[in-house]
């Protein structure tokens, strides 16, 4: 099916054009025409795929999420041995931070979308849709940390998951603003994880302490 | 000096017009002309005060910060007795969250400014300027909490201050997006403060525990 492959290729090219524009000057003032020009196609061709800027942003966001999810799997797969909940959380959270040009561009697309969603109920529903899955994934990791005695038993997994989601969002905003460097954001993230993974289970449970950050679990 | 008073009144009126526009539809597509119309003055009169949208945003941000600082002082002054560091931090952080229509509007102005600052170095410098003072204020409160034995002695005040700044930013973003309610954001903030004010000083220091949130210190 050569035609179908061609469509996917073109959609990807459009997403990459959006990405470059997001990086260079932001999306809030970029039109469909600007994106078509950047992707090297006509406005009519672009409109074959997206009839509005909102549709294009939704597509770009999903494309970015897919890429990020694949990068997270790859990072976790590359950890030595079988990674514990701290490693899994840390790698996932790092992937959400603007640590390099690619993830910075992805974050800039998310910011552009966020701003539009603030004033558009339909977009807001869409912006909210990924949060429960992310919260559940993080909460599952926290629960596993509690079971392993790496996190105190009185921590509520859902609360900790939402605190992580909020924290990484704020770390991202100030990294984009260059209030601190990507490395500074990472240090803050590790400090927060240190407070979560105290390795001090409730008295009497006798579970051993938490391994150092990034040290990897025995396989 | 009646003329001077008139100028201040007009600037305030412009800031309030900006505020209403931020609430209703966001600032990213609002022009100087739109703001003049909302404030009930001519474009020429507006340009007497602000020659660009950026200047107007900087003014609006400072106006919002001034109002917020006054509200924080008032809130802290209204607490019974002499408030401890947890109460001072909590009241300050609540004032930064979009808890009501006014603070939501203030936050929307900040978001509009944030997005422009991402692609404009001059604005970025401006956006960064308030952070060190806020960090130092929060770090001072954390230090006081450590001295009182309400916060563990191994917590680094600057790190904790920056984590609070990042966290409240993320809590704000998701409250604006209606991922959680203002009350939900407050519960998350309190959960984070619970982890900070553990009231468990290092063994042997014999300092008493932390008072409950919002309970107020004896005068």
Coordinates of N, CA and C in Angstrom, one line a residue, chain B:
Chain B
X1 N -0.7 67.1 43.7 CA -0.3 66.8 42.3 C -1.5 66.0 41.6
X2 N -2.5 66.6 41.3 CA -3.7 65.9 40.8 C -3.4 65.1 39.5
X3 N -2.5 65.7 38.6 CA -2.2 65.0 37.4 C -1.6 63.7 37.6
X4 N -0.6 63.6 38.5 CA 0.1 62.3 38.8 C -0.9 61.2 39.3
X5 N -1.8 61.6 40.2 CA -2.8 60.7 40.7 C -3.7 60.2 39.5
X6 N -4.0 61.0 38.6 CA -4.8 60.7 37.5 C -4.1 59.6 36.6
X7 N -2.7 59.8 36.5 CA -1.9 58.8 35.7 C -2.0 57.5 36.4
X8 N -1.9 57.4 37.7 CA -1.9 56.2 38.4 C -3.2 55.5 38.3
X9 N -4.3 56.3 38.4 CA -5.6 55.7 38.2 C -5.8 55.1 36.8
X10 N -5.2 55.8 35.8 CA -5.4 55.3 34.5 C -4.6 54.0 34.2
X11 N -3.4 54.0 34.8 CA -2.6 52.8 34.7 C -3.3 51.6 35.4
X12 N -3.9 51.8 36.5 CA -4.6 50.8 37.2 C -5.8 50.3 36.4
X13 N -6.5 51.3 35.7 CA -7.6 50.9 34.9 C -7.2 50.0 33.7
X14 N -6.0 50.4 33.2 CA -5.5 49.6 32.1 C -5.1 48.2 32.5
X15 N -4.5 48.1 33.7 CA -4.2 46.8 34.3 C -5.4 45.9 34.5
X16 N -6.5 46.6 35.0 CA -7.7 45.8 35.2 C -8.4 45.4 33.9
X17 N -8.2 46.2 32.8 CA -8.7 45.8 31.5 C -8.0 44.6 31.0
X18 N -6.7 44.6 31.2 CA -5.8 43.5 30.8 C -6.3 42.2 31.5
X19 N -6.5 42.4 32.7 CA -7.0 41.3 33.6 C -8.3 40.7 33.1
X20 N -9.3 41.5 32.8 CA -10.5 41.0 32.3 C -10.3 40.2 31.0
X21 N -9.5 40.8 30.1 CA -9.2 40.1 28.8 C -8.5 38.8 29.0
X22 N -7.6 38.8 30.0 CA -6.8 37.5 30.3 C -7.8 36.4 30.7
X23 N -8.8 36.8 31.5 CA -9.8 35.9 32.0 C -10.7 35.4 30.9
X24 N -11.1 36.3 30.1 CA -12.2 35.9 29.1 C -11.6 35.1 27.9
X25 N -10.4 35.5 27.4 CA -10.0 34.8 26.2 C -8.5 34.8 26.0
X26 N -7.8 35.1 27.0 CA -6.3 35.0 27.0 C -5.7 36.3 26.3
X27 N -4.4 36.4 26.6 CA -3.8 37.7 26.1 C -3.0 37.5 24.8
X28 N -2.8 36.2 24.4 CA -1.8 36.0 23.3 C -2.3 36.6 22.0
X29 N -3.6 36.7 21.8 CA -4.1 37.3 20.6 C -4.7 38.7 20.8
X30 N -4.6 39.3 22.1 CA -5.1 40.6 22.4 C -4.1 41.7 22.0
X31 N -4.6 42.7 21.2 CA -3.7 43.8 20.8 C -3.8 45.0 21.8
X32 N -2.9 45.9 21.6 CA -3.0 47.2 22.4 C -4.4 47.8 22.2
X33 N -4.9 47.8 21.0 CA -6.1 48.4 20.6 C -7.3 47.7 21.4
X34 N -7.2 46.4 21.5 CA -8.3 45.7 22.3 C -8.3 46.1 23.8
X35 N -7.0 46.3 24.3 CA -6.9 46.6 25.7 C -7.4 48.1 25.9
X36 N -7.1 49.0 25.0 CA -7.6 50.3 25.1 C -9.1 50.4 25.1
X37 N -9.7 49.6 24.2 CA -11.2 49.6 24.1 C -11.8 49.1 25.4
X38 N -11.2 48.0 26.0 CA -11.7 47.4 27.2 C -11.5 48.4 28.4
X39 N -10.5 49.2 28.3 CA -10.2 50.2 29.4 C -11.0 51.5 29.2
X40 N -11.7 51.6 28.1 CA -12.5 52.8 27.8 C -11.7 54.0 27.5
X41 N -10.5 53.8 26.9 CA -9.6 55.0 26.5 C -9.2 54.7 25.0
X42 N -8.6 55.8 24.4 CA -8.2 55.7 23.0 C -6.8 54.9 23.0
X43 N -6.5 54.4 21.8 CA -5.2 53.8 21.5 C -4.1 54.7 21.8
X44 N -4.3 56.0 21.4 CA -3.3 57.0 21.6 C -3.0 57.2 23.1
X45 N -4.1 57.3 23.9 CA -3.9 57.4 25.4 C -3.2 56.2 26.0
X46 N -3.5 55.0 25.5 CA -2.8 53.8 26.0 C -1.3 53.9 25.7
X47 N -1.1 54.3 24.4 CA 0.4 54.4 24.0 C 1.2 55.4 24.7
X48 N 0.5 56.4 25.4 CA 1.2 57.3 26.3 C 1.9 56.6 27.4
X49 N 1.3 55.5 27.8 CA 1.8 54.7 28.9 C 2.7 53.5 28.5
X50 N 2.2 52.9 27.4 CA 2.9 51.7 27.0 C 3.1 51.7 25.5
X51 N 4.3 51.6 25.0 CA 4.6 51.7 23.6 C 4.5 50.3 22.9
X52 N 4.5 49.2 23.7 CA 4.4 47.9 23.2 C 3.6 47.0 24.1
X53 N 3.2 45.9 23.5 CA 2.4 44.9 24.3 C 3.3 44.3 25.4
X54 N 4.6 44.2 25.1 CA 5.6 43.6 26.1 C 5.6 44.5 27.4
X55 N 5.7 45.9 27.1 CA 5.8 46.8 28.2 C 4.5 46.7 29.1
X56 N 3.4 46.6 28.4 CA 2.1 46.5 29.1 C 2.1 45.2 29.9
X57 N 2.6 44.1 29.4 CA 2.6 42.9 30.1 C 3.5 43.0 31.4
X58 N 4.7 43.6 31.2 CA 5.6 43.8 32.3 C 4.9 44.6 33.4
X59 N 4.2 45.6 33.0 CA 3.5 46.5 34.0 C 2.4 45.6 34.7
X60 N 1.6 44.9 33.9 CA 0.5 44.1 34.5 C 1.1 43.1 35.5
X61 N 2.2 42.4 35.1 CA 2.8 41.4 36.0 C 3.2 42.0 37.3
X62 N 3.8 43.2 37.2 CA 4.3 43.9 38.5 C 3.1 44.3 39.3
X63 N 2.1 44.8 38.7 CA 0.8 45.2 39.4 C 0.3 44.0 40.1
X64 N 0.2 42.8 39.4 CA -0.3 41.6 40.0 C 0.6 41.1 41.1
X65 N 1.9 41.2 41.0 CA 2.8 40.8 42.0 C 2.6 41.7 43.3
X66 N 2.5 43.0 43.0 CA 2.3 43.9 44.2 C 1.0 43.6 44.9
X67 N -0.1 43.3 44.2 CA -1.3 43.0 44.8 C -1.2 41.7 45.6
X68 N -0.5 40.7 45.0 CA -0.4 39.4 45.6 C 0.5 39.6 46.9
X69 N 1.5 40.4 46.8 CA 2.4 40.6 48.0 C 1.6 41.2 49.1
X70 N 0.7 42.2 48.8 CA -0.1 42.8 49.8 C -1.1 41.8 50.4
X71 N -1.7 40.9 49.5 CA -2.6 39.9 50.0 C -2.0 38.9 50.9
X72 N -0.7 38.6 50.6 CA 0.0 37.6 51.5 C 0.2 38.3 52.8
X73 N 0.7 39.5 52.9 CA 0.9 40.2 54.1 C -0.3 40.3 55.0
X74 N -1.4 40.6 54.3 CA -2.7 40.7 55.0 C -3.2 39.3 55.5
X75 N -3.0 38.3 54.7 CA -3.4 36.9 55.2 C -2.5 36.5 56.4
X76 N -1.2 36.8 56.3 CA -0.3 36.4 57.4 C -0.6 37.2 58.6
X77 N -0.9 38.5 58.4 CA -1.3 39.4 59.5 C -2.5 38.9 60.2
X78 N -3.4 38.3 59.5 CA -4.7 37.9 60.0 C -4.7 36.6 60.8
X79 N -3.5 35.9 60.7 CA -3.4 34.6 61.4 C -3.4 34.9 62.9
X80 N -4.0 34.0 63.7 CA -3.9 34.2 65.1 C -2.5 34.0 65.7
X81 N -2.1 34.7 66.7 CA -0.8 34.6 67.3 C 0.3 35.0 66.4
X82 N 1.5 34.4 66.6 CA 2.6 34.7 65.7 C 2.9 33.5 64.8
X83 N 2.5 33.6 63.5 CA 2.6 32.4 62.7 C 4.0 31.8 62.5
X84 N 4.0 30.5 62.5 CA 5.3 29.8 62.3 C 5.6 29.7 60.8
X85 N 6.8 29.1 60.5 CA 7.2 29.0 59.1 C 6.2 28.2 58.2
X86 N 5.6 27.1 58.7 CA 4.7 26.4 57.9 C 3.5 27.2 57.5
X87 N 2.9 28.0 58.5 CA 1.8 28.8 58.2 C 2.2 29.9 57.1
X88 N 3.4 30.5 57.3 CA 3.8 31.6 56.4 C 4.0 31.0 55.0
X89 N 4.6 29.9 54.9 CA 4.8 29.2 53.6 C 3.5 28.9 52.9
X90 N 2.6 28.3 53.8 CA 1.3 27.8 53.2 C 0.5 29.0 52.7
X91 N 0.5 30.1 53.5 CA -0.3 31.2 53.0 C 0.3 31.9 51.8
X92 N 1.6 31.9 51.7 CA 2.2 32.5 50.5 C 2.0 31.6 49.3
X93 N 2.1 30.3 49.4 CA 1.9 29.4 48.3 C 0.4 29.4 47.9
X94 N -0.5 29.5 48.8 CA -1.9 29.5 48.4 C -2.2 30.8 47.6
X95 N -1.5 31.9 48.0 CA -1.7 33.1 47.2 C -1.2 33.0 45.8
X96 N -0.3 32.1 45.5 CA 0.2 31.9 44.2 C -0.7 31.0 43.4
X97 N -1.6 30.2 44.0 CA -2.5 29.3 43.3 C -3.7 30.0 42.8
X98 N -4.3 29.5 41.7 CA -5.6 30.1 41.2 C -6.8 29.6 42.0
X99 N -6.9 30.2 43.2 CA -8.0 29.7 44.1 C -9.3 30.4 43.8
X100 N -9.3 31.6 43.2 CA -10.5 32.3 42.9 C -10.4 33.0 41.6
X101 N -11.4 33.7 41.2 CA -11.4 34.4 39.9 C -10.3 35.4 39.8
X102 N -10.0 36.1 40.8 CA -8.9 37.1 40.8 C -7.6 36.5 40.6
X103 N -7.3 35.5 41.4 CA -5.9 34.9 41.3 C -5.8 34.1 40.0
X104 N -7.0 33.5 39.5 CA -7.0 32.8 38.2 C -6.6 33.8 37.1
X105 N -7.2 35.0 37.2 CA -6.8 36.0 36.1 C -5.4 36.4 36.2
X106 N -4.9 36.6 37.4 CA -3.5 36.9 37.6 C -2.6 35.8 37.0
X107 N -3.0 34.6 37.3 CA -2.2 33.5 36.7 C -2.2 33.4 35.2
X108 N -3.4 33.8 34.6 CA -3.5 33.8 33.2 C -2.6 34.9 32.6
X109 N -2.5 36.0 33.2 CA -1.5 37.0 32.7 C -0.1 36.5 32.8
X110 N 0.2 35.8 33.9 CA 1.6 35.2 34.0 C 1.8 34.2 32.9
X111 N 0.8 33.4 32.6 CA 1.0 32.4 31.6 C 1.2 33.1 30.2
X112 N 0.5 34.1 29.9 CA 0.6 34.8 28.7 C 2.1 35.4 28.6
X113 N 2.5 35.9 29.7 CA 3.9 36.5 29.7 C 4.9 35.4 29.6
X114 N 4.7 34.3 30.3 CA 5.6 33.1 30.2 C 5.8 32.7 28.8
X115 N 4.7 32.5 28.0 CA 4.8 32.0 26.7 C 5.6 33.0 25.8
X116 N 5.4 34.3 26.0 CA 6.2 35.3 25.2 C 7.6 35.2 25.6
X117 N 7.9 35.0 26.9 CA 9.3 35.1 27.4 C 10.1 33.9 26.8
X118 N 9.4 32.8 26.5 CA 10.1 31.6 26.0 C 10.8 31.9 24.7
X119 N 10.3 32.9 23.9 CA 10.9 33.2 22.6 C 11.4 34.6 22.5
X120 N 11.7 35.2 23.7 CA 12.2 36.6 23.7 C 13.1 36.7 24.9
X121 N 14.4 36.9 24.6 CA 15.5 36.9 25.6 C 15.3 38.0 26.6
X122 N 14.9 39.2 26.1 CA 14.7 40.3 27.0 C 13.6 40.1 28.1
X123 N 12.5 39.6 27.6 CA 11.4 39.2 28.5 C 11.8 38.1 29.4
X124 N 12.6 37.2 28.9 CA 13.1 36.1 29.8 C 13.8 36.6 31.0
X125 N 14.7 37.6 30.8 CA 15.4 38.2 31.9 C 14.5 38.7 32.9
X126 N 13.4 39.4 32.4 CA 12.4 40.0 33.3 C 11.7 38.9 34.1
X127 N 11.3 37.8 33.4 CA 10.5 36.8 34.0 C 11.3 36.1 35.1
X128 N 12.7 36.1 35.0 CA 13.5 35.4 35.9 C 13.8 36.3 37.2
X129 N 13.5 37.6 37.0 CA 14.0 38.5 38.0 C 13.4 38.4 39.4
X130 N 12.2 37.9 39.5 CA 11.6 37.8 40.8 C 11.9 36.5 41.5
X131 N 12.5 35.5 40.8 CA 12.7 34.2 41.4 C 13.7 34.2 42.6
X132 N 14.9 34.8 42.4 CA 15.8 34.7 43.5 C 15.2 35.3 44.9
X133 N 14.5 36.4 44.8 CA 13.9 36.9 46.0 C 12.9 35.9 46.6
X134 N 12.1 35.3 45.8 CA 11.1 34.4 46.2 C 11.8 33.1 46.9
X135 N 12.8 32.7 46.2 CA 13.6 31.5 46.7 C 14.2 31.8 48.0
X136 N 14.8 33.0 48.1 CA 15.4 33.4 49.4 C 14.4 33.5 50.5
X137 N 13.2 34.0 50.2 CA 12.1 34.2 51.2 C 11.7 32.8 51.7
X138 N 11.4 31.9 50.7 CA 11.0 30.5 51.1 C 12.2 29.8 51.8
X139 N 13.4 30.0 51.4 CA 14.5 29.3 52.0 C 14.7 29.8 53.5
X140 N 14.4 31.1 53.7 CA 14.5 31.6 55.0 C 13.5 30.9 55.9
X141 N 12.3 30.7 55.4 CA 11.2 30.0 56.2 C 11.6 28.6 56.5
X142 N 12.2 27.9 55.5 CA 12.6 26.5 55.7 C 13.7 26.5 56.8
X143 N 14.6 27.5 56.7 CA 15.7 27.5 57.7 C 15.1 27.7 59.1
X144 N 14.1 28.6 59.2 CA 13.5 28.8 60.5 C 12.8 27.5 60.9
X145 N 12.2 26.7 60.0 CA 11.6 25.5 60.3 C 12.6 24.5 60.9
X146 N 13.8 24.5 60.2 CA 14.9 23.6 60.7 C 15.3 24.0 62.1
X147 N 15.5 25.3 62.3 CA 15.9 25.8 63.6 C 14.9 25.4 64.7
X148 N 13.6 25.4 64.4 CA 12.6 25.1 65.3 C 12.4 23.6 65.5
X149 N 13.1 22.8 64.7 CA 13.0 21.3 64.8 C 11.7 20.8 64.1
X150 N 11.1 21.7 63.3 CA 9.9 21.2 62.5 C 10.3 20.6 61.2
X151 N 11.5 20.9 60.7 CA 12.0 20.3 59.5 C 13.3 19.6 59.8
X152 N 13.5 18.4 59.2 CA 14.7 17.6 59.4 C 16.0 18.5 59.1
X153 N 17.0 18.4 59.9 CA 18.2 19.2 59.8 C 19.0 18.9 58.5
X154 N 18.7 17.8 57.8 CA 19.5 17.5 56.6 C 18.8 18.0 55.4
X155 N 17.7 18.7 55.5 CA 17.1 19.4 54.3 C 17.8 20.6 53.9
X156 N 18.1 20.8 52.7 CA 18.8 22.0 52.2 C 17.7 23.1 51.9
X157 N 17.8 24.2 52.6 CA 16.7 25.2 52.4 C 16.6 25.7 51.0
X158 N 17.7 25.9 50.3 CA 17.5 26.4 48.9 C 16.8 25.4 48.0
X159 N 17.2 24.1 48.2 CA 16.6 23.0 47.4 C 15.1 23.0 47.7
X160 N 14.8 23.0 49.0 CA 13.3 22.9 49.3 C 12.6 24.1 48.8
X161 N 13.2 25.3 48.8 CA 12.5 26.5 48.3 C 12.3 26.3 46.8
X162 N 13.2 25.8 46.1 CA 13.0 25.7 44.6 C 12.0 24.6 44.3
X163 N 12.0 23.5 45.1 CA 11.0 22.5 44.9 C 9.6 23.1 45.1
X164 N 9.5 23.9 46.1 CA 8.1 24.6 46.4 C 7.7 25.5 45.2
X165 N 8.7 26.2 44.7 CA 8.4 27.1 43.6 C 7.9 26.3 42.4
X166 N 8.7 25.2 42.1 CA 8.3 24.4 40.9 C 7.0 23.7 41.1
X167 N 6.8 23.2 42.3 CA 5.5 22.5 42.6 C 4.3 23.4 42.5
X168 N 4.4 24.6 43.0 CA 3.2 25.5 43.0 C 2.9 25.9 41.5
X169 N 4.0 26.0 40.7 CA 3.8 26.3 39.3 C 3.0 25.2 38.6
X170 N 3.4 23.9 38.9 CA 2.7 22.8 38.3 C 1.3 22.6 38.8
X171 N 1.1 22.8 40.1 CA -0.2 22.8 40.7 C -1.1 23.8 40.0
X172 N -0.5 25.0 39.8 CA -1.3 26.1 39.1 C -1.7 25.7 37.7
X173 N -0.7 25.2 36.9 CA -1.0 24.8 35.5 C -2.2 23.8 35.4
X174 N -2.1 22.8 36.3 CA -3.2 21.8 36.2 C -4.5 22.2 36.8
X175 N -4.4 23.2 37.7 CA -5.7 23.8 38.2 C -6.3 24.6 37.1
X176 N -5.5 25.4 36.4 CA -6.0 26.2 35.3 C -6.7 25.3 34.3
X177 N -6.1 24.2 34.0 CA -6.6 23.2 33.0 C -7.7 22.4 33.6
X178 N -8.1 22.6 34.8 CA -9.2 21.9 35.5 C -8.9 20.4 35.6
X179 N -7.7 20.0 35.6 CA -7.3 18.6 35.9 C -7.7 18.2 37.3
X180 N -7.5 19.2 38.2 CA -8.0 19.1 39.6 C -8.5 20.5 40.0
X181 N -9.3 20.4 41.0 CA -10.0 21.7 41.5 C -9.0 22.5 42.4
X182 N -9.3 23.8 42.7 CA -8.4 24.5 43.6 C -8.3 23.8 44.9
X183 N -9.4 23.1 45.4 CA -9.3 22.4 46.7 C -8.4 21.2 46.5
X184 N -8.4 20.5 45.3 CA -7.5 19.4 45.1 C -6.1 19.9 45.1
X185 N -5.8 21.0 44.5 CA -4.4 21.6 44.5 C -4.0 21.8 45.9
X186 N -4.9 22.4 46.7 CA -4.5 22.7 48.1 C -4.2 21.4 48.9
X187 N -5.0 20.3 48.7 CA -4.7 19.1 49.4 C -3.3 18.5 49.0
X188 N -3.0 18.7 47.7 CA -1.6 18.2 47.3 C -0.5 19.1 47.9
X189 N -0.8 20.4 48.0 CA 0.2 21.3 48.6 C 0.4 20.9 50.1
X190 N -0.7 20.7 50.8 CA -0.6 20.3 52.2 C 0.1 18.9 52.3
X191 N -0.1 18.0 51.4 CA 0.6 16.7 51.4 C 2.1 17.0 51.3
X192 N 2.5 17.8 50.4 CA 3.9 18.1 50.3 C 4.5 18.8 51.5
X193 N 3.7 19.7 52.1 CA 4.2 20.4 53.3 C 4.3 19.4 54.5
X194 N 3.4 18.4 54.5 CA 3.4 17.3 55.5 C 4.8 16.6 55.4
X195 N 5.3 16.4 54.2 CA 6.5 15.7 54.0 C 7.7 16.5 54.4
X196 N 7.5 17.9 54.3 CA 8.6 18.8 54.6 C 8.7 19.0 56.1
X197 N 7.5 19.3 56.7 CA 7.4 19.5 58.1 C 7.1 18.2 58.8
X198 N 8.2 17.4 58.9 CA 7.9 16.1 59.5 C 8.0 16.1 61.0
X199 N 8.5 17.3 61.5 CA 8.6 17.4 63.0 C 9.4 16.3 63.6
X200 N 10.3 15.7 62.8 CA 11.2 14.7 63.4 C 12.6 15.1 63.3
X201 N 13.0 15.9 64.3 CA 14.4 16.4 64.3 C 15.3 15.3 64.5
X202 N 16.6 15.4 64.1 CA 17.6 14.4 64.3 C 17.6 13.8 65.7
X203 N 17.8 12.5 65.9 CA 17.7 11.9 67.2 C 18.6 12.6 68.2
X204 N 18.0 12.8 69.4 CA 18.8 13.5 70.4 C 18.7 15.0 70.6
X205 N 18.1 15.6 69.6 CA 18.0 17.1 69.7 C 16.8 17.5 70.6
X206 N 15.9 16.6 70.8 CA 14.8 16.8 71.7 C 13.9 18.0 71.4
X207 N 13.8 18.4 70.2 CA 12.9 19.5 69.8 C 11.5 18.9 69.6
X208 N 10.4 19.6 70.0 CA 9.1 19.1 69.9 C 8.6 19.1 68.4
X209 N 7.6 18.3 68.1 CA 7.1 18.1 66.8 C 6.4 19.4 66.2
X210 N 5.9 19.2 65.0 CA 5.3 20.3 64.2 C 3.8 20.4 64.6
X211 N 3.3 21.7 64.7 CA 1.9 21.8 64.9 C 1.1 21.5 63.6
X212 N -0.2 21.1 63.8 CA -1.0 20.8 62.6 C -1.1 22.0 61.7
X213 N -1.4 21.7 60.4 CA -1.5 22.7 59.4 C -2.5 23.8 59.8
X214 N -2.2 25.0 59.7 CA -3.2 26.1 59.9 C -3.6 26.2 61.4
X215 N -3.0 25.5 62.3 CA -3.5 25.5 63.7 C -3.0 26.8 64.4
X216 N -2.0 27.5 63.8 CA -1.5 28.7 64.4 C -0.6 28.4 65.6
X217 N 0.4 29.2 65.8 CA 1.3 29.1 66.9 C 0.8 29.9 68.1
X218 N 1.2 29.4 69.3 CA 0.8 30.3 70.5 C 1.5 31.6 70.3
X219 N 0.8 32.6 70.7 CA 1.3 34.0 70.5 C 2.4 34.5 71.4

